[in-house]
Amino acid sequence: MNSHFLQLFTYNQWASNRLLDTLEVEGVTDEKILMWMSHISNAECIWWDRIQGKNPRMGVFDTYSLGVCREKVTSFHREILPWIKVVAPNDFDRHFSYQNSKGKSFSNSIREVLSHMINHGTHHRAQISARLRQVGIVPPPTDFIFFARG
C-alpha cells in the first residue's frame, strides 16, 4: 500500500507542477483557473490536516496567486511523501472522524481519503486544461501514464 500511494502522490506533485509551469510561462491570470488551482492546493492541505487530527488551516475556496499555489503544492508534498514511506500499512485502513467545510461530521479510512485526494486533483486539473484550451493555450499532458512512462 505504501508504494502504491507513494507513486500516486509523486504523480500528483508532478502533474500539478507541470500544469503550474505552463500557467506561469503563459502568464495565465484567468480567475477560474486560479480558483481551481487554489482549490486543489487548499483541498490537499485540508485533507492532510484532517488526517493528522488538526483543524484545517485555510478555506476550501480561498484563492491565491500561482506562486502561492506552487508553494502550497510543494509544502504539502514535502510533508506527505515522507509520511507515506513510513506509515504502517495497516494504518491506511484506520478510520478517522472529521467535519466537512459545512460542519457535517463523517468518518472515512485514510486509504479512502488518500484515494479521493488523487482523484480530486485529477478532476480539477482536467477542468484547468479544458479552460486553457478555451483560451487558446495547449495544456501539458498530465495523465498518469505520461508520468509512469518517465
Short mmCIF file of C-alpha atoms in Angstrom, two decimals:
data_model
loop_
_atom_site.label_atom_id
_atom_site.label_comp_id
_atom_site.label_asym_id
_atom_site.label_seq_id
_atom_site.Cartn_x
_atom_site.Cartn_y
_atom_site.Cartn_z
CA MET A 1 0.00 0.00 0.00
CA ASN A 2 2.85 2.40 0.82
CA SER A 3 4.47 2.07 -2.60
CA HIS A 4 1.09 2.47 -4.31
CA PHE A 5 0.31 5.76 -2.57
CA LEU A 6 3.90 6.93 -2.83
CA GLN A 7 3.68 6.55 -6.61
CA LEU A 8 0.28 8.26 -6.78
CA PHE A 9 1.31 11.26 -4.69
CA THR A 10 4.60 11.59 -6.57
CA TYR A 11 2.47 11.63 -9.74
CA ASN A 12 0.13 14.17 -8.14
CA GLN A 13 3.05 16.51 -7.44
CA TRP A 14 4.45 16.02 -10.95
CA ALA A 15 1.09 16.75 -12.60
CA SER A 16 0.40 19.87 -10.55
CA ASN A 17 3.91 21.21 -11.17
CA ARG A 18 3.65 20.58 -14.92
CA LEU A 19 0.41 22.49 -15.01
CA LEU A 20 1.80 25.31 -12.84
CA ASP A 21 4.82 25.55 -15.16
CA THR A 22 2.53 26.13 -18.13
CA LEU A 23 0.34 28.60 -16.25
CA GLU A 24 3.38 30.63 -15.20
CA VAL A 25 5.09 30.56 -18.62
CA GLU A 26 1.85 31.64 -20.31
CA GLY A 27 1.20 34.34 -17.70
CA VAL A 28 -2.28 32.99 -17.01
CA THR A 29 -4.46 35.25 -14.83
CA ASP A 30 -7.85 33.68 -15.61
CA GLU A 31 -9.97 33.80 -12.43
CA LYS A 32 -11.46 30.32 -12.90
CA ILE A 33 -8.05 28.77 -13.41
CA LEU A 34 -6.64 30.49 -10.32
CA MET A 35 -9.69 29.40 -8.33
CA TRP A 36 -9.35 25.75 -9.41
CA MET A 37 -5.57 25.63 -8.87
CA SER A 38 -6.02 27.22 -5.43
CA HIS A 39 -8.82 24.78 -4.64
CA ILE A 40 -6.58 21.81 -5.47
CA SER A 41 -3.87 23.01 -3.11
CA ASN A 42 -6.37 24.01 -0.40
CA ALA A 43 -8.12 20.64 -0.50
CA GLU A 44 -4.81 18.76 -0.23
CA CYS A 45 -3.82 20.79 2.84
CA ILE A 46 -7.29 20.48 4.39
CA TRP A 47 -7.39 16.70 3.98
CA TRP A 48 -3.81 16.39 5.28
CA ASP A 49 -4.77 18.45 8.34
CA ARG A 50 -7.81 16.21 8.92
CA ILE A 51 -5.72 13.03 8.63
CA GLN A 52 -3.40 14.45 11.30
CA GLY A 53 -6.34 15.37 13.54
CA LYS A 54 -5.82 19.11 13.08
CA ASN A 55 -8.29 21.82 12.19
CA PRO A 56 -7.90 22.98 8.57
CA ARG A 57 -5.63 25.99 8.17
CA MET A 58 -7.47 27.56 5.20
CA GLY A 59 -10.81 27.74 3.47
CA VAL A 60 -11.58 25.33 0.68
CA PHE A 61 -12.20 28.16 -1.80
CA ASP A 62 -9.52 30.67 -0.74
CA THR A 63 -7.83 31.91 -3.93
CA TYR A 64 -4.11 32.58 -4.35
CA SER A 65 -1.56 33.63 -6.92
CA LEU A 66 0.18 30.92 -8.94
CA GLY A 67 3.31 31.42 -6.83
CA VAL A 68 1.43 30.77 -3.60
CA CYS A 69 -0.26 27.73 -5.18
CA ARG A 70 3.15 26.32 -6.07
CA GLU A 71 4.39 26.95 -2.51
CA LYS A 72 1.36 25.09 -1.12
CA VAL A 73 1.79 22.16 -3.54
CA THR A 74 5.50 21.91 -2.64
CA SER A 75 4.90 22.19 1.10
CA PHE A 76 2.11 19.60 1.09
CA HIS A 77 4.15 17.03 -0.82
CA ARG A 78 7.21 17.74 1.33
CA GLU A 79 5.10 16.61 4.30
CA ILE A 80 3.01 13.76 2.92
CA LEU A 81 5.59 11.87 0.84
CA PRO A 82 7.92 11.05 3.78
CA TRP A 83 4.88 10.13 5.89
CA ILE A 84 3.63 7.69 3.24
CA LYS A 85 7.05 6.00 3.23
CA VAL A 86 6.96 5.24 6.97
CA VAL A 87 3.29 4.84 7.89
CA ALA A 88 2.40 1.30 8.95
CA PRO A 89 0.48 -0.45 6.14
CA ASN A 90 -2.47 -1.29 8.41
CA ASP A 91 -2.84 2.44 9.26
CA PHE A 92 -4.23 3.05 5.77
CA ASP A 93 -7.41 1.28 6.91
CA ARG A 94 -7.67 3.33 10.12
CA HIS A 95 -10.83 5.43 10.20
CA PHE A 96 -10.85 8.99 11.46
CA SER A 97 -13.66 11.44 12.08
CA TYR A 98 -13.80 14.96 10.70
CA GLN A 99 -16.19 17.69 9.69
CA ASN A 100 -16.54 18.91 6.13
CA SER A 101 -16.49 22.61 5.22
CA LYS A 102 -20.22 22.81 6.01
CA GLY A 103 -19.78 21.36 9.50
CA LYS A 104 -21.24 17.91 8.76
CA SER A 105 -19.47 15.01 10.51
CA PHE A 106 -18.06 11.99 8.66
CA SER A 107 -15.69 9.09 9.21
CA ASN A 108 -13.52 7.55 6.49
CA SER A 109 -10.39 5.46 6.27
CA ILE A 110 -7.08 7.08 5.43
CA ARG A 111 -6.97 4.88 2.31
CA GLU A 112 -10.33 6.24 1.14
CA VAL A 113 -9.30 9.84 1.73
CA LEU A 114 -5.91 9.46 0.02
CA SER A 115 -7.65 7.91 -2.98
CA HIS A 116 -10.14 10.77 -3.02
CA MET A 117 -7.33 13.33 -2.90
CA ILE A 118 -5.70 11.92 -6.02
CA ASN A 119 -9.00 11.72 -7.88
CA HIS A 120 -9.95 15.25 -6.79
CA GLY A 121 -6.71 16.76 -8.07
CA THR A 122 -7.01 14.94 -11.39
CA HIS A 123 -10.58 16.19 -11.83
CA HIS A 124 -9.69 19.83 -11.26
CA ARG A 125 -6.51 19.69 -13.35
CA ALA A 126 -8.73 18.45 -16.19
CA GLN A 127 -11.01 21.46 -15.68
CA ILE A 128 -7.99 23.75 -15.86
CA SER A 129 -6.77 22.01 -19.02
CA ALA A 130 -10.17 22.42 -20.66
CA ARG A 131 -10.22 26.12 -19.74
CA LEU A 132 -6.72 26.58 -21.14
CA ARG A 133 -7.88 25.12 -24.46
CA GLN A 134 -10.83 27.56 -24.45
CA VAL A 135 -8.42 30.49 -24.24
CA GLY A 136 -6.06 29.08 -26.88
CA ILE A 137 -3.32 27.60 -24.68
CA VAL A 138 -2.21 24.00 -25.13
CA PRO A 139 -2.10 22.34 -21.69
CA PRO A 140 0.67 19.91 -20.81
CA PRO A 141 -0.18 16.22 -20.70
CA THR A 142 -0.81 15.30 -17.08
CA ASP A 143 -2.29 11.81 -17.47
CA PHE A 144 -0.82 9.24 -15.09
CA ILE A 145 0.52 7.13 -17.97
CA PHE A 146 2.76 10.02 -19.12
CA PHE A 147 4.23 10.14 -15.62
CA ALA A 148 4.62 6.35 -15.47
CA ARG A 149 6.45 6.27 -18.82
CA GLY A 150 9.05 8.64 -17.39
#
